[in-house]
mmCIF file of C-alpha atoms and ligand atoms in Angstrom:
data_model
loop_
_atom_site.group_PDB
_atom_site.id
_atom_site.type_symbol
_atom_site.label_atom_id
_atom_site.label_comp_id
_atom_site.label_asym_id
_atom_site.label_seq_id
_atom_site.Cartn_x
_atom_site.Cartn_y
_atom_site.Cartn_z
ATOM 1 C CA MET A 1 -5.026 20.730 -0.289
ATOM 2 C CA SER A 2 -4.836 19.502 3.329
ATOM 3 C CA ARG A 3 -1.803 18.944 5.294
ATOM 4 C CA VAL A 4 -2.626 16.084 8.725
ATOM 5 C CA TYR A 5 -0.363 17.040 11.519
ATOM 6 C CA ASN A 6 1.958 14.246 11.022
ATOM 7 C CA PHE A 7 3.439 12.554 14.579
ATOM 8 C CA SER A 8 5.024 9.823 12.911
ATOM 9 C CA ALA A 9 8.480 8.134 14.406
ATOM 10 C CA GLY A 10 9.848 8.038 10.793
ATOM 11 C CA PRO A 11 9.870 8.470 7.833
ATOM 12 C CA ALA A 12 8.861 11.764 9.575
ATOM 13 C CA VAL A 13 7.114 14.782 8.740
ATOM 14 C CA LEU A 14 9.311 17.782 6.709
ATOM 15 C CA PRO A 15 9.649 21.192 6.292
ATOM 16 C CA GLU A 16 5.795 22.270 4.459
ATOM 17 C CA GLU A 17 8.805 25.092 2.363
ATOM 18 C CA VAL A 18 10.933 22.173 1.430
ATOM 19 C CA LEU A 19 8.382 20.018 0.064
ATOM 20 C CA LYS A 20 6.714 23.177 -1.518
ATOM 21 C CA GLU A 21 10.354 23.978 -3.529
ATOM 22 C CA ALA A 22 11.010 20.693 -4.614
ATOM 23 C CA ALA A 23 7.514 20.702 -5.987
ATOM 24 C CA GLU A 24 8.141 23.648 -7.922
ATOM 25 C CA GLU A 25 11.548 22.094 -9.361
ATOM 26 C CA MET A 26 10.071 19.144 -9.879
ATOM 27 C CA LEU A 27 9.696 19.356 -14.062
ATOM 28 C CA ASP A 28 12.364 21.838 -14.351
ATOM 29 C CA TYR A 29 15.811 22.197 -11.691
ATOM 30 C CA LYS A 30 16.890 26.073 -12.587
ATOM 31 C CA GLY A 31 16.374 25.987 -15.728
ATOM 32 C CA CYS A 32 18.186 23.210 -16.897
ATOM 33 C CA GLY A 33 14.861 21.449 -18.126
ATOM 34 C CA MET A 34 14.964 18.295 -16.040
ATOM 35 C CA SER A 35 14.196 16.754 -12.256
ATOM 36 C CA VAL A 36 17.654 16.467 -9.683
ATOM 37 C CA MET A 37 15.725 13.021 -10.443
ATOM 38 C CA GLU A 38 16.572 12.338 -13.557
ATOM 39 C CA MET A 39 19.890 14.127 -13.737
ATOM 40 C CA SER A 40 23.302 12.708 -14.459
ATOM 41 C CA HIS A 41 25.085 12.319 -10.346
ATOM 42 C CA ARG A 42 28.642 13.428 -12.818
ATOM 43 C CA SER A 43 26.888 16.627 -14.047
ATOM 44 C CA LYS A 44 28.491 19.848 -12.879
ATOM 45 C CA MET A 45 24.347 20.692 -11.704
ATOM 46 C CA TYR A 46 24.452 17.464 -9.817
ATOM 47 C CA GLU A 47 27.901 18.264 -8.436
ATOM 48 C CA THR A 48 26.852 22.019 -6.647
ATOM 49 C CA ILE A 49 24.151 19.765 -5.237
ATOM 50 C CA ILE A 50 26.502 17.647 -3.682
ATOM 51 C CA ASN A 51 28.886 20.065 -2.607
ATOM 52 C CA GLU A 52 26.014 22.781 -0.557
ATOM 53 C CA ALA A 53 24.854 20.352 1.237
ATOM 54 C CA GLU A 54 27.869 18.853 2.238
ATOM 55 C CA ALA A 55 28.968 22.379 3.879
ATOM 56 C CA ASP A 56 25.523 22.974 5.418
ATOM 57 C CA LEU A 57 25.922 20.308 7.539
ATOM 58 C CA ARG A 58 29.098 20.874 8.115
ATOM 59 C CA GLU A 59 28.603 24.497 9.134
ATOM 60 C CA LEU A 60 25.009 23.879 10.980
ATOM 61 C CA MET A 61 27.339 20.838 13.102
ATOM 62 C CA ASN A 62 30.462 22.649 13.524
ATOM 63 C CA ILE A 63 32.028 19.738 11.965
ATOM 64 C CA PRO A 64 35.960 19.771 11.880
ATOM 65 C CA ASP A 65 38.174 19.404 9.234
ATOM 66 C CA ASN A 66 38.899 16.104 9.964
ATOM 67 C CA TYR A 67 36.298 14.531 9.710
ATOM 68 C CA LYS A 68 34.423 13.044 6.488
ATOM 69 C CA VAL A 69 30.999 13.498 6.012
ATOM 70 C CA LEU A 70 29.600 10.823 3.772
ATOM 71 C CA PHE A 71 26.093 10.439 1.875
ATOM 72 C CA LEU A 72 25.482 7.007 1.796
ATOM 73 C CA GLN A 73 23.106 3.823 1.261
ATOM 74 C CA GLY A 74 21.855 1.114 2.538
ATOM 75 C CA GLY A 75 19.914 2.879 5.621
ATOM 76 C CA ALA A 76 20.880 3.322 9.403
ATOM 77 C CA SER A 77 20.738 -1.006 10.019
ATOM 78 C CA GLN A 78 23.638 -1.177 6.854
ATOM 79 C CA GLN A 79 26.088 1.028 9.638
ATOM 80 C CA PHE A 80 24.987 -2.174 12.029
ATOM 81 C CA ALA A 81 27.350 -3.761 9.625
ATOM 82 C CA MET A 82 29.821 -1.674 8.421
ATOM 83 C CA ILE A 83 31.078 0.204 11.676
ATOM 84 C CA PRO A 84 32.338 -3.409 12.917
ATOM 85 C CA MET A 85 33.690 -3.993 10.385
ATOM 86 C CA ASN A 86 35.482 -1.061 9.678
ATOM 87 C CA LEU A 87 36.348 0.110 13.129
ATOM 88 C CA MET A 88 37.314 -4.000 14.630
ATOM 89 C CA LYS A 89 40.996 -3.679 14.887
ATOM 90 C CA ASN A 90 41.195 -5.646 17.654
ATOM 91 C CA GLY A 91 37.781 -7.523 16.680
ATOM 92 C CA VAL A 92 36.622 -6.191 19.893
ATOM 93 C CA ALA A 93 33.640 -3.095 20.720
ATOM 94 C CA ASP A 94 31.383 -2.510 23.978
ATOM 95 C CA TYR A 95 28.110 -1.795 23.351
ATOM 96 C CA ILE A 96 25.272 -0.188 25.204
ATOM 97 C CA ILE A 97 21.567 -1.596 24.914
ATOM 98 C CA THR A 98 19.406 1.437 24.989
ATOM 99 C CA GLY A 99 16.672 -0.027 22.908
ATOM 100 C CA GLN A 100 15.928 -2.551 19.817
ATOM 101 C CA TRP A 101 18.008 -0.597 17.652
ATOM 102 C CA ALA A 102 21.082 -0.529 19.853
ATOM 103 C CA LYS A 103 19.995 -4.325 20.490
ATOM 104 C CA LYS A 104 20.522 -5.026 16.451
ATOM 105 C CA ALA A 105 23.347 -3.226 16.258
ATOM 106 C CA TRP A 106 24.893 -5.436 18.999
ATOM 107 C CA LYS A 107 23.918 -8.283 17.577
ATOM 108 C CA GLU A 108 25.094 -7.836 14.352
ATOM 109 C CA ALA A 109 28.575 -5.836 14.857
ATOM 110 C CA SER A 110 28.915 -10.162 17.068
ATOM 111 C CA MET A 111 28.998 -11.996 13.666
ATOM 112 C CA TYR A 112 32.328 -9.730 12.965
ATOM 113 C CA GLY A 113 34.167 -9.707 15.978
ATOM 114 C CA LYS A 114 33.326 -9.873 20.557
ATOM 115 C CA ALA A 115 30.740 -7.765 20.998
ATOM 116 C CA ASN A 116 30.159 -6.922 24.283
ATOM 117 C CA ALA A 117 27.088 -5.683 25.882
ATOM 118 C CA ILE A 118 28.260 -3.564 28.924
ATOM 119 C CA ALA A 119 25.200 -2.309 29.782
ATOM 120 C CA SER A 120 21.287 -2.425 29.356
ATOM 121 C CA SER A 121 18.202 -0.961 30.587
ATOM 122 C CA GLU A 122 16.148 -3.371 28.623
ATOM 123 C CA ASP A 123 15.261 -4.717 32.857
ATOM 124 C CA LYS A 124 12.671 -1.760 32.687
ATOM 125 C CA THR A 125 11.321 -1.697 29.039
ATOM 126 C CA PHE A 126 14.171 0.262 27.991
ATOM 127 C CA SER A 127 12.664 3.304 29.379
ATOM 128 C CA TYR A 128 15.105 4.941 31.559
ATOM 129 C CA ILE A 129 19.474 5.301 30.142
ATOM 130 C CA PRO A 130 21.974 3.389 32.183
ATOM 131 C CA ASP A 131 24.377 5.157 33.819
ATOM 132 C CA CYS A 132 27.584 5.504 31.841
ATOM 133 C CA SER A 133 30.008 7.280 34.411
ATOM 134 C CA ASP A 134 32.225 3.949 34.890
ATOM 135 C CA LEU A 135 31.749 1.122 33.305
ATOM 136 C CA PRO A 136 33.572 -2.248 32.465
ATOM 137 C CA ILE A 137 34.838 -0.744 29.319
ATOM 138 C CA SER A 138 37.136 -3.234 27.857
ATOM 139 C CA GLU A 139 40.945 -3.159 27.804
ATOM 140 C CA ASP A 140 40.790 -3.616 23.871
ATOM 141 C CA ALA A 141 38.124 -1.986 22.528
ATOM 142 C CA ASP A 142 37.746 -0.490 19.296
ATOM 143 C CA TYR A 143 34.749 1.254 20.412
ATOM 144 C CA VAL A 144 32.007 2.024 22.471
ATOM 145 C CA TYR A 145 28.630 1.853 20.938
ATOM 146 C CA ILE A 146 25.512 4.128 21.560
ATOM 147 C CA CYS A 147 21.791 4.687 20.148
ATOM 148 C CA GLU A 148 21.709 8.556 21.524
ATOM 149 C CA ASN A 149 18.123 8.593 20.943
ATOM 150 C CA ASN A 150 15.949 5.859 21.332
ATOM 151 C CA THR A 151 12.968 6.024 18.728
ATOM 152 C CA ILE A 152 10.777 3.952 19.767
ATOM 153 C CA TYR A 153 11.316 4.133 23.357
ATOM 154 C CA GLY A 154 11.579 7.592 23.999
ATOM 155 C CA THR A 155 15.024 8.980 25.708
ATOM 156 C CA LYS A 156 17.857 9.941 25.533
ATOM 157 C CA TYR A 157 21.470 10.644 26.359
ATOM 158 C CA LYS A 158 21.608 13.615 28.139
ATOM 159 C CA THR A 159 25.726 13.298 28.826
ATOM 160 C CA LEU A 160 28.176 11.031 27.070
ATOM 161 C CA PRO A 161 28.578 7.787 27.795
ATOM 162 C CA ASN A 162 32.554 7.986 29.943
ATOM 163 C CA THR A 163 34.523 5.721 26.858
ATOM 164 C CA LYS A 164 37.717 5.898 28.601
ATOM 165 C CA GLY A 165 39.371 7.066 25.838
ATOM 166 C CA LYS A 166 37.867 4.801 23.435
ATOM 167 C CA ILE A 167 36.493 5.870 20.078
ATOM 168 C CA LEU A 168 32.293 6.224 20.963
ATOM 169 C CA VAL A 169 30.290 5.610 17.668
ATOM 170 C CA SER A 170 26.734 7.294 17.954
ATOM 171 C CA ASP A 171 23.635 6.451 15.772
ATOM 172 C CA VAL A 172 21.481 9.557 16.334
ATOM 173 C CA SER A 173 18.994 8.654 13.510
ATOM 174 C CA SER A 174 15.970 10.476 15.234
ATOM 175 C CA CYS A 175 17.735 13.289 17.108
ATOM 176 C CA PHE A 176 19.895 13.954 13.971
ATOM 177 C CA LEU A 177 20.291 18.111 13.653
ATOM 178 C CA SER A 178 17.442 18.624 16.289
ATOM 179 C CA GLU A 179 20.434 20.520 18.911
ATOM 180 C CA PRO A 180 23.815 21.933 19.092
ATOM 181 C CA VAL A 181 26.260 18.748 18.870
ATOM 182 C CA ASP A 182 30.136 18.728 19.572
ATOM 183 C CA VAL A 183 31.864 15.918 16.786
ATOM 184 C CA THR A 184 34.911 16.223 18.450
ATOM 185 C CA LYS A 185 33.278 14.301 21.068
ATOM 186 C CA TYR A 186 32.909 11.183 18.693
ATOM 187 C CA GLY A 187 35.008 8.576 16.145
ATOM 188 C CA VAL A 188 32.031 8.083 14.217
ATOM 189 C CA ILE A 189 28.255 9.852 14.493
ATOM 190 C CA TYR A 190 25.384 8.438 11.886
ATOM 191 C CA GLY A 191 21.949 8.235 11.262
ATOM 192 C CA GLY A 192 19.645 7.817 8.938
ATOM 193 C CA VAL A 193 17.682 10.690 7.440
ATOM 194 C CA GLN A 194 14.368 8.989 7.605
ATOM 195 C CA LYS A 195 13.785 10.164 10.943
ATOM 196 C CA ASN A 196 14.744 14.032 10.933
ATOM 197 C CA VAL A 197 16.193 15.527 8.128
ATOM 198 C CA GLY A 198 14.980 13.702 4.626
ATOM 199 C CA PRO A 199 13.759 11.317 2.720
ATOM 200 C CA ALA A 200 14.559 7.431 3.213
ATOM 201 C CA GLY A 201 17.603 6.709 1.539
ATOM 202 C CA VAL A 202 20.023 8.499 2.345
ATOM 203 C CA VAL A 203 22.247 7.235 5.787
ATOM 204 C CA ILE A 204 25.163 10.145 6.885
ATOM 205 C CA VAL A 205 27.716 9.541 8.297
ATOM 206 C CA ILE A 206 30.295 11.663 9.708
ATOM 207 C CA ILE A 207 33.458 10.242 10.447
ATOM 208 C CA ARG A 208 36.806 11.365 11.854
ATOM 209 C CA GLU A 209 39.539 10.749 9.055
ATOM 210 C CA ASP A 210 42.149 8.825 10.935
ATOM 211 C CA LEU A 211 39.454 5.605 11.244
ATOM 212 C CA ILE A 212 39.048 5.605 7.448
ATOM 213 C CA THR A 213 41.564 3.024 7.040
ATOM 214 C CA GLU A 214 42.118 -0.191 3.928
ATOM 215 C CA ASP A 215 42.751 -2.098 7.112
ATOM 216 C CA VAL A 216 39.070 -3.725 7.236
ATOM 217 C CA LEU A 217 37.927 -6.983 8.379
ATOM 218 C CA PRO A 218 38.705 -9.080 5.549
ATOM 219 C CA GLY A 219 35.781 -10.070 3.071
ATOM 220 C CA THR A 220 34.148 -6.370 3.582
ATOM 221 C CA PRO A 221 32.231 -5.901 0.134
ATOM 222 C CA THR A 222 34.184 -2.728 -1.738
ATOM 223 C CA MET A 223 30.764 -0.872 -1.265
ATOM 224 C CA LEU A 224 30.962 -1.127 2.365
ATOM 225 C CA ARG A 225 34.361 0.524 2.940
ATOM 226 C CA TYR A 226 34.099 3.934 4.306
ATOM 227 C CA LYS A 227 37.352 4.428 2.617
ATOM 228 C CA ILE A 228 36.064 3.855 -1.487
ATOM 229 C CA HIS A 229 33.191 6.574 -0.395
ATOM 230 C CA ALA A 230 35.512 8.731 1.022
ATOM 231 C CA ASP A 231 37.974 8.966 -1.475
ATOM 232 C CA ALA A 232 35.233 9.533 -4.079
ATOM 233 C CA LYS A 233 33.106 12.435 -1.952
ATOM 234 C CA SER A 234 30.273 9.976 -2.363
ATOM 235 C CA LEU A 235 30.221 9.486 -5.677
ATOM 236 C CA TYR A 236 32.508 5.966 -5.493
ATOM 237 C CA ASN A 237 28.838 4.505 -7.079
ATOM 238 C CA THR A 238 25.139 6.700 -8.332
ATOM 239 C CA PRO A 239 24.489 8.083 -4.676
ATOM 240 C CA PRO A 240 21.033 8.373 -3.258
ATOM 241 C CA ALA A 241 20.776 11.452 -5.528
ATOM 242 C CA TYR A 242 17.755 12.708 -4.893
ATOM 243 C CA GLY A 243 17.158 12.539 -1.533
ATOM 244 C CA ILE A 244 20.361 14.166 -0.819
ATOM 245 C CA TYR A 245 18.828 17.451 -2.409
ATOM 246 C CA ILE A 246 16.191 17.383 -0.311
ATOM 247 C CA CYS A 247 18.490 16.968 2.508
ATOM 248 C CA GLY A 248 20.352 20.039 1.238
ATOM 249 C CA LYS A 249 17.005 22.188 1.403
ATOM 250 C CA VAL A 250 16.592 21.125 4.998
ATOM 251 C CA PHE A 251 20.017 22.687 6.016
ATOM 252 C CA LYS A 252 19.372 25.306 4.514
ATOM 253 C CA TRP A 253 15.981 26.041 6.446
ATOM 254 C CA LEU A 254 17.296 25.277 9.064
ATOM 255 C CA LYS A 255 20.174 27.193 9.134
ATOM 256 C CA ALA A 256 17.583 30.567 8.007
ATOM 257 C CA ARG A 257 15.711 29.085 11.099
ATOM 258 C CA GLY A 258 18.847 29.968 13.044
ATOM 259 C CA GLY A 259 20.928 26.713 13.112
ATOM 260 C CA LEU A 260 21.013 24.535 15.450
ATOM 261 C CA ALA A 261 20.869 26.054 18.959
ATOM 262 C CA ALA A 262 17.724 27.900 17.408
ATOM 263 C CA MET A 263 16.384 24.275 16.942
ATOM 264 C CA LYS A 264 16.596 23.300 20.251
ATOM 265 C CA GLU A 265 15.323 25.793 21.745
ATOM 266 C CA TYR A 266 12.231 25.530 20.070
ATOM 267 C CA ASN A 267 12.213 21.417 20.027
ATOM 268 C CA GLU A 268 12.581 22.238 24.240
ATOM 269 C CA LYS A 269 9.723 24.335 23.924
ATOM 270 C CA LYS A 270 7.323 22.098 21.429
ATOM 271 C CA ALA A 271 8.668 19.471 23.677
ATOM 272 C CA LYS A 272 7.772 21.282 27.082
ATOM 273 C CA ILE A 273 4.355 21.450 25.971
ATOM 274 C CA LEU A 274 3.044 17.995 25.579
ATOM 275 C CA TYR A 275 5.556 16.465 29.209
ATOM 276 C CA ASP A 276 4.189 19.257 31.240
ATOM 277 C CA PHE A 277 -0.052 17.877 30.214
ATOM 278 C CA LEU A 278 1.550 14.607 30.407
ATOM 279 C CA ASP A 279 2.452 15.018 34.440
ATOM 280 C CA GLU A 280 -0.346 16.717 35.118
ATOM 281 C CA SER A 281 -3.049 14.053 33.158
ATOM 282 C CA LYS A 282 -5.124 12.464 35.049
ATOM 283 C CA LEU A 283 -6.228 10.146 32.129
ATOM 284 C CA PHE A 284 -2.356 10.056 29.577
ATOM 285 C CA LYS A 285 0.882 9.367 31.064
ATOM 286 C CA GLY A 286 4.524 9.099 29.732
ATOM 287 C CA THR A 287 6.562 5.644 29.733
ATOM 288 C CA VAL A 288 9.712 7.465 30.787
ATOM 289 C CA ARG A 289 12.443 8.201 33.602
ATOM 290 C CA LYS A 290 12.255 12.547 33.592
ATOM 291 C CA GLU A 291 15.454 12.779 33.466
ATOM 292 C CA ASP A 292 16.317 10.360 30.035
ATOM 293 C CA ARG A 293 12.729 12.061 28.424
ATOM 294 C CA SER A 294 13.631 12.513 24.329
ATOM 295 C CA LEU A 295 13.101 16.069 22.895
ATOM 296 C CA MET A 296 11.879 13.798 19.719
ATOM 297 C CA ASN A 297 9.979 10.980 20.700
ATOM 298 C CA VAL A 298 7.387 10.620 23.716
ATOM 299 C CA PRO A 299 5.524 7.826 24.411
ATOM 300 C CA PHE A 300 2.491 7.450 26.332
ATOM 301 C CA VAL A 301 -0.131 5.984 27.958
ATOM 302 C CA THR A 302 -3.614 5.243 29.345
ATOM 303 C CA GLY A 303 -2.736 2.381 30.791
ATOM 304 C CA ASP A 304 -6.087 0.690 29.489
ATOM 305 C CA ALA A 305 -5.217 -1.280 25.175
ATOM 306 C CA ASP A 306 -8.820 -0.073 24.527
ATOM 307 C CA LEU A 307 -8.693 3.720 25.600
ATOM 308 C CA ASP A 308 -5.622 3.667 23.882
ATOM 309 C CA ALA A 309 -7.127 2.219 20.750
ATOM 310 C CA LYS A 310 -10.009 4.636 20.954
ATOM 311 C CA PHE A 311 -7.902 7.282 21.565
ATOM 312 C CA VAL A 312 -5.358 6.825 18.452
ATOM 313 C CA LYS A 313 -8.495 5.870 16.467
ATOM 314 C CA GLU A 314 -10.331 9.850 17.688
ATOM 315 C CA ALA A 315 -6.991 11.263 17.310
ATOM 316 C CA LYS A 316 -6.598 9.831 13.647
ATOM 317 C CA ALA A 317 -10.051 11.474 12.883
ATOM 318 C CA ALA A 318 -9.264 14.607 14.255
ATOM 319 C CA GLY A 319 -6.372 15.551 11.915
ATOM 320 C CA PHE A 320 -3.555 14.059 14.201
ATOM 321 C CA GLU A 321 -1.543 10.843 12.474
ATOM 322 C CA ASN A 322 -0.046 8.046 13.361
ATOM 323 C CA LEU A 323 -0.043 8.133 16.875
ATOM 324 C CA LYS A 324 -0.214 4.407 17.944
ATOM 325 C CA GLY A 325 2.631 3.414 20.076
ATOM 326 C CA HIS A 326 6.203 1.104 18.670
ATOM 327 C CA ARG A 327 4.260 -3.006 19.095
ATOM 328 C CA SER A 328 6.530 -3.573 21.962
ATOM 329 C CA VAL A 329 5.818 -0.341 24.251
ATOM 330 C CA GLY A 330 1.996 -0.217 23.463
ATOM 331 C CA GLY A 331 -0.266 2.880 23.999
ATOM 332 C CA MET A 332 0.802 5.976 21.902
ATOM 333 C CA ARG A 333 4.271 7.823 20.958
ATOM 334 C CA ALA A 334 4.104 11.537 19.474
ATOM 335 C CA SER A 335 7.493 12.087 17.530
ATOM 336 C CA ILE A 336 7.839 15.665 17.321
ATOM 337 C CA TYR A 337 10.499 16.151 14.883
ATOM 338 C CA ASN A 338 12.284 19.694 13.452
ATOM 339 C CA ALA A 339 9.287 19.967 11.259
ATOM 340 C CA MET A 340 6.765 19.694 13.598
ATOM 341 C CA PRO A 341 5.075 23.056 14.271
ATOM 342 C CA ILE A 342 4.555 23.887 17.295
ATOM 343 C CA GLU A 343 0.804 24.224 17.046
ATOM 344 C CA GLY A 344 0.836 20.903 16.254
ATOM 345 C CA VAL A 345 1.705 20.235 19.613
ATOM 346 C CA GLU A 346 -0.409 22.771 20.965
ATOM 347 C CA LYS A 347 -3.549 21.201 19.076
ATOM 348 C CA LEU A 348 -2.537 17.358 20.233
ATOM 349 C CA VAL A 349 -2.705 18.616 23.869
ATOM 350 C CA GLU A 350 -5.960 20.809 23.553
ATOM 351 C CA PHE A 351 -7.119 17.089 22.169
ATOM 352 C CA MET A 352 -5.854 15.353 24.834
ATOM 353 C CA LYS A 353 -6.884 16.998 27.396
ATOM 354 C CA LYS A 354 -11.248 17.383 25.210
ATOM 355 C CA PHE A 355 -9.988 13.012 25.384
ATOM 356 C CA GLU A 356 -9.795 13.132 28.994
ATOM 357 C CA ALA A 357 -12.888 15.343 29.956
ATOM 358 C CA GLU A 358 -15.178 12.097 28.178
ATOM 359 C CA ASN A 359 -13.286 9.723 29.349
ATOM 360 C CA CYS A 360 -12.380 10.100 32.245
ATOM 361 C CA GLN A 361 -14.526 10.058 35.540
HETATM 362 C C1 PLP B 1 14.542 3.976 12.560
HETATM 363 C C2 PLP B 1 16.414 3.522 13.222
HETATM 364 C C3 PLP B 1 17.309 2.930 12.862
HETATM 365 C C4 PLP B 1 17.199 1.969 11.359
HETATM 366 O O1 PLP B 1 16.781 2.678 10.192
HETATM 367 P P1 PLP B 1 16.523 2.249 9.265
HETATM 368 O O2 PLP B 1 17.240 3.626 7.806
HETATM 369 O O3 PLP B 1 15.435 1.925 8.074
HETATM 370 O O4 PLP B 1 17.778 0.641 8.574
HETATM 371 C C5 PLP B 1 18.362 2.703 13.213
HETATM 372 N N1 PLP B 1 18.276 3.478 14.556
HETATM 373 C C6 PLP B 1 17.895 4.498 15.201
HETATM 374 C C7 PLP B 1 18.060 5.278 16.050
HETATM 375 C C8 PLP B 1 16.675 4.572 14.375
HETATM 376 O O5 PLP B 1 15.279 4.832 14.820
#
């Protein structure tokens, strides 16, 4: 068996310990003679799995009792519609556009009400986070929406926007569980898990209880109502059962590693290795304003598309996979999520130094 260093933005690297455990339990989960994949989601065995997953997540993120945790399907993109359908009581929401995911969410919301783009960093290819200290928040906005870590562009909010008392809704898909968060600052925090937590197919929504009501937009499908899922404890219909089981294992892995404060420290150390090199390199350079750099997604370029392509090709041959940047930015992107070991980043930087020496006169 040989595993590569996988720098994919998502689906992405998972902890090897988790994969091994899941493999061991594949045919016979804890003596029940079947895989978790084959098990009724109404069984006692599965109830324990989903309840433990929720309890561990609550502990990791210090989620207050007045927030519900929902394990849903449809990916992060389904939330682009669910959020306005459930929260737009006045039919108005403010969106901060820091990349394609925020833009998609904003466009989706426009189908259900008045979605205002109150700030944007599109003028510089989303390479920074706009100043959000005094934005023109709408008087009657039901919420202010952000994408907290921009997977494609490699930017991250270091301070949350001043929402002037309005509810903050945040897509944390690509920074989920990468550092401690103060849940009380948000109305809704949600993320698709395939970036930093588990296999594709699960989206986790952490939502303040008072925002879960029957008062949703007319025509909102049953499956897209938060209340339905909250009342049924994420078991209204068959949940993404196997995916939740893997997420649960990742939560335990994170707890064993010291929780989110320890992860933050590890992630900062890891990202610093790469950013320090980018700052001194004669060949490679980071594309993001320094103060807005993400710890999770690190885009960089050589400035020469042919050389970029050569780098990606040679890196792949050397065991560094999925370094090609998103088509809208070009160049390279290294996604260094929780499960990327520090050795992966150290070896990547060694490889980049070698490439630089060979290709830079
Ligand atoms: C990947 C991603 C999405 C889309 O996720 P899907 O689960 O594919 O819908 C949305 N937001 C962010 C920040 C992402 O990284």
